Structures are given as C-alpha cells and as structure tokens.
Coordinates of C-alpha atoms in Angstrom, one line a residue:
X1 CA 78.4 -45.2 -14.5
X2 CA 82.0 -45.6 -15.8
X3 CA 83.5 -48.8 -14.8
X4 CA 86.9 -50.3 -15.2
X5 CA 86.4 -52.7 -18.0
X6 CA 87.0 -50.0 -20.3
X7 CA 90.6 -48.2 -21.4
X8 CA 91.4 -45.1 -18.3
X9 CA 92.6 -43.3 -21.1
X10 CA 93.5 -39.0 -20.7
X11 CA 90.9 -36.7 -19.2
X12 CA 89.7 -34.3 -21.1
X13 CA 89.0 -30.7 -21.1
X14 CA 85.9 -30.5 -18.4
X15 CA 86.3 -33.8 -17.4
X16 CA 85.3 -33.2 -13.7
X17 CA 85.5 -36.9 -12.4
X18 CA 82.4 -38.8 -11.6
X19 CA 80.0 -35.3 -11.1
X20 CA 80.7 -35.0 -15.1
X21 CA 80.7 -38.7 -16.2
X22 CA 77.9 -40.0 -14.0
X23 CA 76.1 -37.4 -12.2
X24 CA 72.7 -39.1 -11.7
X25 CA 74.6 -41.8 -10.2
X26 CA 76.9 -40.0 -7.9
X27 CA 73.1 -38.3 -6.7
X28 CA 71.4 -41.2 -5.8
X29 CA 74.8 -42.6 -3.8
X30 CA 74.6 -39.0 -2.1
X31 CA 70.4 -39.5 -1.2
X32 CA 71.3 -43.2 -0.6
X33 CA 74.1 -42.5 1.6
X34 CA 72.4 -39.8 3.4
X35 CA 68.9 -41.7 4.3
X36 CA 70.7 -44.8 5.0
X37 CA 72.9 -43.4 8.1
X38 CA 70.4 -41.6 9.1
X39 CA 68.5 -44.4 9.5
X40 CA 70.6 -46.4 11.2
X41 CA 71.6 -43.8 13.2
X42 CA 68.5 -43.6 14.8
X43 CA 68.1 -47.5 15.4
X44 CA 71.5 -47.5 17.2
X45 CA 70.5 -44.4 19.2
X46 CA 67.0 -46.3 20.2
X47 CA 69.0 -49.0 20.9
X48 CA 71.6 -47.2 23.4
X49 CA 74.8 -48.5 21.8
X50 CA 75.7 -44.8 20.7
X51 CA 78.9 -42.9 22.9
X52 CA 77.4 -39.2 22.8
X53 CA 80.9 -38.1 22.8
X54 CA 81.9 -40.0 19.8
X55 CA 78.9 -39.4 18.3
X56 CA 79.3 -35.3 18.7
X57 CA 82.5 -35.4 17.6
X58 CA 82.3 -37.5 14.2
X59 CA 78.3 -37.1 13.6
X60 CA 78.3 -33.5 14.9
X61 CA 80.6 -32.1 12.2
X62 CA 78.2 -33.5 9.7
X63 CA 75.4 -30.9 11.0
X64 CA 74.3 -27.5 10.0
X65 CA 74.6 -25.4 13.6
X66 CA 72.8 -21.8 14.2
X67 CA 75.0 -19.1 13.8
X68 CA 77.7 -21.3 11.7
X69 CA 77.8 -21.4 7.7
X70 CA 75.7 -24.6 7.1
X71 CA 75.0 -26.7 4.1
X72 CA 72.6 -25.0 2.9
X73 CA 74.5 -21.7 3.2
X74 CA 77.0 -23.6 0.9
X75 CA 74.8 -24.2 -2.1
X76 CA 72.8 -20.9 -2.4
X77 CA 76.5 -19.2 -3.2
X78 CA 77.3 -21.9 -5.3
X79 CA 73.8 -21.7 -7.2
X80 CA 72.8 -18.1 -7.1
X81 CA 75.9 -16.2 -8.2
X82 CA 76.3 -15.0 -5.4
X83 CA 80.2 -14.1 -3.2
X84 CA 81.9 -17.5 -3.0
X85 CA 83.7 -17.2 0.0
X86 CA 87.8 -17.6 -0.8
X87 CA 88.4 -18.9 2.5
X88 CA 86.1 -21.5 3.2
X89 CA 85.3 -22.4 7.0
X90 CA 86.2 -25.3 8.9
X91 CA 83.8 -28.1 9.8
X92 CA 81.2 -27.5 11.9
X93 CA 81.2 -27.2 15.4
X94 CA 78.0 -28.2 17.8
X95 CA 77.7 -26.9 21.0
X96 CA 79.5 -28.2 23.9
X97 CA 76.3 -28.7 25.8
X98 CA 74.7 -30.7 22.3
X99 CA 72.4 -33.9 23.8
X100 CA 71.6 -36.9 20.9
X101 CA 68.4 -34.8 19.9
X102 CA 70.3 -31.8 19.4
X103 CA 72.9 -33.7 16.8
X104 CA 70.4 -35.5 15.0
X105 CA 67.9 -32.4 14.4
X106 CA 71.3 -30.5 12.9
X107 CA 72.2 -34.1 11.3
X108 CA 68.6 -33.8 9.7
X109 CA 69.0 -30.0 8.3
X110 CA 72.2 -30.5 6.2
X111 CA 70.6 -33.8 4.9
X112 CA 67.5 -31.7 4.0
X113 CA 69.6 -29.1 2.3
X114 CA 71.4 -31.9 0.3
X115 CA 68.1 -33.2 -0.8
X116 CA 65.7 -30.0 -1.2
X117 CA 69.1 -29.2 -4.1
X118 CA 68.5 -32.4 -5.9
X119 CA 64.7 -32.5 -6.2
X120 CA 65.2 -29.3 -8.1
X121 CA 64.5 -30.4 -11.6
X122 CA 67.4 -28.0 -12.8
X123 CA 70.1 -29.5 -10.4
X124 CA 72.5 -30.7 -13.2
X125 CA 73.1 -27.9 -14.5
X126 CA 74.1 -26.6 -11.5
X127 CA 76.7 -30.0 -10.4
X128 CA 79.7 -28.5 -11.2
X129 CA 78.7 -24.9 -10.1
X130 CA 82.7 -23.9 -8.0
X131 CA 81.5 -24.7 -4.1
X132 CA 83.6 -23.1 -1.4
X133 CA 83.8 -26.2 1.6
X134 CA 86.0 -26.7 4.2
X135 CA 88.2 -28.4 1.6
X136 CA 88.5 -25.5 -0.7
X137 CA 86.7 -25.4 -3.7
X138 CA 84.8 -28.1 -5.5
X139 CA 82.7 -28.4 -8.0
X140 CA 79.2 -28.9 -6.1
X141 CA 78.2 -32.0 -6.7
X142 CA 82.0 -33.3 -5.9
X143 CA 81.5 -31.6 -2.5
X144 CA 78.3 -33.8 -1.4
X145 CA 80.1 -36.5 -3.2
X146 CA 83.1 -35.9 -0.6
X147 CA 80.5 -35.9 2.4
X148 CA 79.7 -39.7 1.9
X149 CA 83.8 -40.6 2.7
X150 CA 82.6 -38.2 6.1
X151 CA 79.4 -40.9 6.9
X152 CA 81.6 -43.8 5.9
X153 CA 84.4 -42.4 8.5
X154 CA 81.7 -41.6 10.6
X155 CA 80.0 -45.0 10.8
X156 CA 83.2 -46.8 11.6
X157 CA 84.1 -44.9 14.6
X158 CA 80.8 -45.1 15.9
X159 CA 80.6 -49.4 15.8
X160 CA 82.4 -51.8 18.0
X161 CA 83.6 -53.5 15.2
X162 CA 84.7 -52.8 11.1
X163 CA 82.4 -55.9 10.3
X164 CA 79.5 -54.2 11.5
X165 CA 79.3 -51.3 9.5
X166 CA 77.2 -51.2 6.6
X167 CA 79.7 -52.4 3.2
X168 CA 77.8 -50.7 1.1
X169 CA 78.5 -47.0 2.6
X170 CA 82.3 -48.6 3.3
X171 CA 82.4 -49.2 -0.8
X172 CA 80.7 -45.7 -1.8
X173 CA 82.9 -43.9 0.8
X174 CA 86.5 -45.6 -0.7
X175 CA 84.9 -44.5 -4.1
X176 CA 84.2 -41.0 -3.3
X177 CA 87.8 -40.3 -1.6
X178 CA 89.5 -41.6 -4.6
X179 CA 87.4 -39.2 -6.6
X180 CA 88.0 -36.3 -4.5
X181 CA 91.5 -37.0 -4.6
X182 CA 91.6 -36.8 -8.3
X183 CA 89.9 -33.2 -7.6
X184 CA 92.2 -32.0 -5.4
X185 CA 95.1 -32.9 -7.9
X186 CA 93.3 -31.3 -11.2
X187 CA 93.0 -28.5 -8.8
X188 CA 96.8 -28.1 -8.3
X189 CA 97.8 -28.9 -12.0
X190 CA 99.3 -31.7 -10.5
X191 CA 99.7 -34.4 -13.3
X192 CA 99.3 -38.0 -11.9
X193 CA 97.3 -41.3 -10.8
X194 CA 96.2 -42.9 -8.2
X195 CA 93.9 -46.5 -7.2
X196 CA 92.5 -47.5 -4.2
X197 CA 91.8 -51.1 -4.2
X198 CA 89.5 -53.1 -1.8
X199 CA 88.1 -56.7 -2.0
X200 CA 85.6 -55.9 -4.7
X201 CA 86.2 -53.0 -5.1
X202 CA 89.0 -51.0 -7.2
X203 CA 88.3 -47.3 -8.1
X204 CA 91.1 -44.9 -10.2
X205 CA 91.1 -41.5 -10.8
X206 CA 94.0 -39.6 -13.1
X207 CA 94.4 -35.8 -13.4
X208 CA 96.2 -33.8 -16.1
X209 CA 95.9 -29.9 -17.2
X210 CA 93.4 -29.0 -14.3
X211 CA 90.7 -31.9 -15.5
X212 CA 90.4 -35.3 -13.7
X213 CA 89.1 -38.6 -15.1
X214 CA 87.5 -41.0 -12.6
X215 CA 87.1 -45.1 -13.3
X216 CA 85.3 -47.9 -11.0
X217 CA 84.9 -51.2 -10.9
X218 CA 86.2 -54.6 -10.0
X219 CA 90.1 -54.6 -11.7
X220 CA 91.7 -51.9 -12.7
X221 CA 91.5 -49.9 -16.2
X222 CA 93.1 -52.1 -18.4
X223 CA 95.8 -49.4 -19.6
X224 CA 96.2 -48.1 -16.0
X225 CA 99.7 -46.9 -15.1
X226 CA 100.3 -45.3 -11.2
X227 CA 100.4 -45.9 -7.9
X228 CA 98.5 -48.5 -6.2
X229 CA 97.1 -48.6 -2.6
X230 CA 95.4 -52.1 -1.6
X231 CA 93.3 -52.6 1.5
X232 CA 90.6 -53.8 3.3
X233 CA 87.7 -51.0 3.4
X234 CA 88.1 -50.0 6.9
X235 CA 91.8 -50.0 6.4
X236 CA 91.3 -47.2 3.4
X237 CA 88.9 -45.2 4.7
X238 CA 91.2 -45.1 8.3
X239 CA 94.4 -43.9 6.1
X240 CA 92.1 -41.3 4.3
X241 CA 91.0 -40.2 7.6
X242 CA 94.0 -39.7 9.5
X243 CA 92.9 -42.1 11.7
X244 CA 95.4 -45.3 10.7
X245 CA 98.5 -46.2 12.2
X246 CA 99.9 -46.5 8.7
X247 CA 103.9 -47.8 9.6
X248 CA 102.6 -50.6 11.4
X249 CA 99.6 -51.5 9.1
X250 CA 102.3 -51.6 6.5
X251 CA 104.5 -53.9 8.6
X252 CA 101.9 -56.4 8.7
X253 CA 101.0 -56.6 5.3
X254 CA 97.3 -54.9 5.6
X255 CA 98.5 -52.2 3.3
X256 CA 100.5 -53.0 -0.1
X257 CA 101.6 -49.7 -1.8
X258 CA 103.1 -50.0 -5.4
X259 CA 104.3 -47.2 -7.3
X260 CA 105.6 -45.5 -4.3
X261 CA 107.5 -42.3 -6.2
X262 CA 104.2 -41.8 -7.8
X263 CA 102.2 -41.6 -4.7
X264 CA 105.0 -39.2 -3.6
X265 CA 104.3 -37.0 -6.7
X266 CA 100.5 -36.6 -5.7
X267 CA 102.4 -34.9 -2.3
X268 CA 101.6 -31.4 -3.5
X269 CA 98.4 -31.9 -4.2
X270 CA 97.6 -33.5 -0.7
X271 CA 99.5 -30.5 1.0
X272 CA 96.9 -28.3 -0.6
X273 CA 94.1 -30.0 1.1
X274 CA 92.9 -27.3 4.3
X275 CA 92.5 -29.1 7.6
X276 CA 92.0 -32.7 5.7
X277 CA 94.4 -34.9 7.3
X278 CA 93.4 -37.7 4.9
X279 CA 95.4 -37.0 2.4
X280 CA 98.7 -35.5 4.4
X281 CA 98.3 -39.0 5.9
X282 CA 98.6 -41.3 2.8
X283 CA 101.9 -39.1 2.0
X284 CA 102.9 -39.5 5.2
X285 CA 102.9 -43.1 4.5
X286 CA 104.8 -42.9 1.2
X287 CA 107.1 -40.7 3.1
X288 CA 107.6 -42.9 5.6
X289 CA 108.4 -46.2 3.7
X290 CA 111.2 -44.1 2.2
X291 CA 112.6 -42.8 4.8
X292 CA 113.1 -46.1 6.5
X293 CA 116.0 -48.3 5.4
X294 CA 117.4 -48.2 1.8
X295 CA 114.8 -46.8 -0.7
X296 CA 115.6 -48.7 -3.2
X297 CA 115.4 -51.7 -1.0
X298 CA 111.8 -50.6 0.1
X299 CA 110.6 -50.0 -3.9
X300 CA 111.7 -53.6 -4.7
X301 CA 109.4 -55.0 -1.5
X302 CA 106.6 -53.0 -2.0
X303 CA 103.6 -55.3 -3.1
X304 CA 105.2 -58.3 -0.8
X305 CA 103.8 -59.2 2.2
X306 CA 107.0 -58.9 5.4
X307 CA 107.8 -61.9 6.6
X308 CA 107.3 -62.2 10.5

C-alpha cells in the first residue's frame, strides 16, 4: 500500500485513489472491516448493551431490505453491463417494526454480497467498474471502500464511550473518507488537496483532471501542499458524519484546520455529495471560521490552540 514516506506527487490519468494503487489491500480492510463488526456486534447484542433504536437507525442503513435496492443489486449493474441507475437511491430503510434479529440477518446479506464479489477470482478487473450508490457514482471498489467510514460511524454511536470502539476500524474508517473525498473531487473536476490527520495516523488524497491520488501513513507526503484537518479519530469521523458540533470543537482546540481557503475550494465538490452530510459539514466548518470575526484574523490563528 502507498504510504507517506514517499513524494504525493500529481495523479495521473486513471489514478482512481487507493482502489487503483492498492486494491488487494483496500479488499481485505473491506472483509476485515466487515467480519470484525459483525462480530462484535453480535457479542454486544448477547451482552444486552445494544439500544435497538440506535442500532436500527445507524446499523439498519447498512442492511440489504426486501423490496429495496440492496448491495447486491448494486454490484450485478456495476459488473454485468447492465442499466446503471442515474439516480442512485438513498440508504436503506428497515422496517419500522425491525427486532435485533431482523437487522442482523439484513446486516449479514449485504456483508455476504460484499464477500461472494471478492471471492470471485476475476474481481479486480471489475474494482473500478462505475457503481451507482447513494453517493452517486463510484468506482466499485471505492464504494465498499466508503462503507467502512459507515461501520466506523456506526460503531461509535452504538458505544458508551469513543475509547471503546475498536481503533483499528476508527483508523480504516478516517482513511476511507479521506479517500472518498478525493473521489468526490476528481468527480467534479475540482482541482485540490486535502489531509486528515489523527494520532498515528495521517492519510492525503489530491485530485486534478477527473483522477485522484490517495497517500497514507504516519506524516504527511513530504511535498504535500493543502489543507490540513487534525483530530482525534472520533473527532474526524463525527465531522465527516454530520454528527460534530464543529464551532465549538474548534473553540476548544480539538480541531486545528490549516489551509482554510483551500478547504473552502473543495466546497463544490462536497455540495455535490447526495444526502452525505459529511462532507457539507466540514465546509460548514471552514465556512464558519470565516464568517466569524476578521478572516484574516482567523487564517493567522488557525493551527493555534484558543486560549481559555
């Protein structure tokens, strides 16, 4: 896999992030990913600690319902030429009546799907097949990439506290939003950069001319030029989620944005995003450090920590 010790450097034509430059890797974090939640969400099911609203409502979108268009439906028209739809649908919806057995059985289909695609022998030819998801279209294997930020998300909301969600997940999740971000970008001709750094963990992506270039590791690329977004785990995924109060995590230091008018020019490409309020809400942010007292007072104090 492509790590950060090395020069980011341009992407080139049919660069396609980290489905082109390390596809068997980004498979086994999508298996890995996949097995390991499911996992443990059967251990904190047997153990009763598991809110069956919550756990509809994050876990639930993850599932392939009857009667909706499920994983599986997903990649067959990406993989057998067949109509792509051009307006994908939204997430998933279970029933309102859904018990625990009911969301882990559709939890179990879509993780079948994802697996029963990449014990095909042929599957890499098919990774960056165009894949229409509730995001708009993908390349394929960026789209089950994308669904390991969902089981990251997912996880958090479901434990009492950040610390006990599993870091590993955390880590792969950060590193698949960055990613998808750089898709999303390439996808809009939007020319730009953007990091996502995390205690050990840093992960960049860059898009130019429609193709996007995607670098982890523990530092940045060594020639790396853009904005910079620096956070705990948690803290990332919550911004990417929607979910993070991101005005007052600024105030209190647990965010540090640098480069903030070239966050601002990745705006487009986040408004392009269908029903993905992760995105809208790390522009949000950008927008709302500049809105807020004397822009250029507020670029010269990015990076620092307010004093109380």
């Amino acid at each position: 896999m492509s790590t950060s010790s090395a020069p980011f450097g341009q992407p080139t034509d049919g660069d396609r992030g980290l489905a082109s430059s390390a596809p068997e890797h980004v498979a086994e974090v999508v298996r890995r990913s996949w097995h390991e939640f499911s996992t443990w969400l059967t251990q904190a099911h047997l153990d009763g600690t598991l809110d069956l609203a919550t756990t509809k409502e994050v876990v639930g979108q993850l599932g392939s319902w009857p009667h909706q268009r499920t994983m599986a439906d997903l990649i067959a028209e990406a993989t057998t030429g067949g109509e792509i739809a051009t307006t994908p649908a939204g997430p998933a919806q279970p029933p309102i009546d859904a018990t625990f057995a009911d969301i882990m059985a559709a939890f179990a289909r879509t993780q079948r799907a994802i697996s029963d695609w990449l014990d095909q022998p042929d599957w890499g030819t098919d990774a960056l097949l165009p894949a229409a998801t509730p995001l708009g279209r993908l390349p394929l294997l960026t789209a089950l990439h994308g669904t390991v930020h969902q089981l990251a998300v997912a996880q958090l909301a479901l434990v009492d506290q950040p610390e006990q969600a599993n870091p590993a997940l955390l880590t792969a999740g950060v590193i698949a939003t960055c990613d998808t971000m750089g898709a999303f970008a390439a996808r809009t001709d939007v020319r730009g950069s953007l990091a996502l750094v995390a205690p050990n963990t840093t992960v960049a992506t860059r898009a130019a001319d429609g193709n996007w270039r995607t670098l982890t590791g523990s530092t940045l690329p060594t020639d790396y030029r853009g904005p910079v977004v620096t956070a705990t785990l948690p803290v990332l995924l919550g911004i990417t989620s929607g979910q993070a109060d991101v005005p007052r995590l600024y105030r209190s230091g647990d965010i540090r944005v640098d480069d903030l008018a070239g966050l601002l020019r990745l705006a487009p490409a986040m408004a392009e995003v269908p029903g993905m309020p992760s995105l809208g809400a790390v522009a949000t942010a950008t927008k709302w450090v500049a809105n807020t007292g004397s822009l250029l007072s507020r670029l010269s104090n990015l990076g620092r920590r307010p004093r109380n």
